[in-house]
Amino acid sequence: EYHPGLSLEAWVGKRGTARVSVKSVVKPRAATAEEVAADLSLKDEPELREKLGIQIGRENARRERERMAFAVLEKIAEMRPIELSERMVTEETEASLARRIEQMKQAGATEDQAGQAADQHRAEVRQSAERRLKHWFIVRKVAQQEKVRVSDSELEGALRALALRQNVEMGELRRWFKEQGKLDQLRADLMEEKVRMHLVSLVERRPEPAPLR
């Protein structure tokens, strides 16, 4: 079938030989700081370093808040043990293992290889699944007691930020979330994040114990 852009319609369906002449080979190299700054529409290298420093600082602060939130949830789980049914833990474990197997298959492993590798980490995956479920119940309980809610404006803000990061239209992204039935999951994720940050803020506001005399 002839497509516009081909040189000659008579070539369609026939064998041919292509000759390629390599005139030069360009060795890849890392971009310089000045080039990166220019690509990001920044004035110069010092401004680039300043922006990177701010970004690294924010990322470090975010990771520290996540670490603190995890520690608080672990402490609550230790103080108020949650009894989980065997069925619930098993289902969560099997779901996690299935995701691992699928990821390994996408990376090139065979079904048998992925299954054997997943089985080797079954105990570890089960422990993580149990911890994840406990944290899930604690977060929902805290949200209920502290009346943590996600407003429509907060949901819109999250969609707007996500659209900017993925470079897509806000309306298009919102339609996708609705069609896939994922708006409630996004709201739940935002609520969990708010609860985690609420717990961190409680810890940060807690006064230090007075030194012993």
Tab-separated table of N, CA, C and O in Angstrom, residues 3 5 10-11 43 59 77 88-89 96 105 138 155 160 165 184 204 207 211:
chain	number	residue	atom	x	y	z
A	3	HIS	N	1.906	5.019	0.684
A	3	HIS	CA	1.639	6.080	1.658
A	3	HIS	C	2.323	7.356	1.187
A	3	HIS	O	3.468	7.305	0.713
A	5	GLY	N	4.609	10.338	1.000
A	5	GLY	CA	5.923	10.505	1.617
A	5	GLY	C	6.949	9.567	1.024
A	5	GLY	O	8.155	9.843	1.064
A	10	ALA	N	6.066	3.107	-7.393
A	10	ALA	CA	6.474	1.840	-8.008
A	10	ALA	C	7.308	0.989	-7.057
A	10	ALA	O	7.497	-0.215	-7.285
A	11	TRP	N	7.859	1.594	-5.974
A	11	TRP	CA	8.674	0.840	-5.025
A	11	TRP	C	7.827	-0.031	-4.083
A	11	TRP	O	8.343	-0.949	-3.451
A	43	LYS	N	19.183	31.800	34.920
A	43	LYS	CA	20.146	32.823	34.526
A	43	LYS	C	21.554	32.283	34.387
A	43	LYS	O	22.230	32.531	33.387
A	59	GLU	N	13.063	17.973	49.580
A	59	GLU	CA	12.987	16.516	49.499
A	59	GLU	C	13.462	15.880	50.802
A	59	GLU	O	12.862	14.906	51.281
A	77	ALA	N	0.883	1.315	66.945
A	77	ALA	CA	0.592	-0.111	66.764
A	77	ALA	C	1.156	-0.932	67.915
A	77	ALA	O	0.572	-1.951	68.322
A	88	MET	N	-7.226	-11.914	56.108
A	88	MET	CA	-6.895	-10.573	55.632
A	88	MET	C	-5.403	-10.457	55.324
A	88	MET	O	-5.002	-9.930	54.282
A	89	VAL	N	-4.567	-10.940	56.241
A	89	VAL	CA	-3.114	-10.867	56.046
A	89	VAL	C	-2.692	-11.707	54.843
A	89	VAL	O	-1.848	-11.295	54.043
A	96	SER	N	0.451	-8.695	47.181
A	96	SER	CA	1.784	-8.097	47.076
A	96	SER	C	2.724	-8.995	46.271
A	96	SER	O	3.499	-8.513	45.441
A	105	LYS	N	8.338	-10.200	35.753
A	105	LYS	CA	8.056	-10.688	34.397
A	105	LYS	C	8.226	-9.570	33.378
A	105	LYS	O	8.761	-9.786	32.287
A	138	ILE	N	-5.040	2.201	61.640
A	138	ILE	CA	-4.716	3.293	62.560
A	138	ILE	C	-5.020	4.637	61.908
A	138	ILE	O	-5.621	5.527	62.528
A	155	LEU	N	-8.922	18.283	46.712
A	155	LEU	CA	-8.892	17.273	45.663
A	155	LEU	C	-8.563	17.911	44.318
A	155	LEU	O	-7.749	17.387	43.546
A	160	ARG	N	-4.700	19.283	39.979
A	160	ARG	CA	-3.987	20.339	39.237
A	160	ARG	C	-2.474	20.121	39.312
A	160	ARG	O	-1.772	20.237	38.305
A	165	ARG	N	2.626	18.126	36.710
A	165	ARG	CA	3.780	17.235	36.715
A	165	ARG	C	3.795	16.338	35.483
A	165	ARG	O	4.853	16.036	34.941
A	184	ASP	N	-12.020	8.389	44.227
A	184	ASP	CA	-12.138	8.039	45.644
A	184	ASP	C	-10.803	7.568	46.209
A	184	ASP	O	-10.472	7.857	47.364
A	204	GLU	N	5.902	17.088	66.854
A	204	GLU	CA	6.761	18.275	66.814
A	204	GLU	C	6.347	19.311	67.849
A	204	GLU	O	7.198	20.056	68.352
A	207	PRO	N	6.137	19.187	74.039
A	207	PRO	CA	7.268	19.799	74.749
A	207	PRO	C	8.296	18.759	75.177
A	207	PRO	O	7.961	17.623	75.470
A	211	PRO	N	14.812	18.368	82.172
A	211	PRO	CA	15.966	17.566	82.600
A	211	PRO	C	15.876	17.209	84.072
A	211	PRO	O	15.353	17.974	84.883
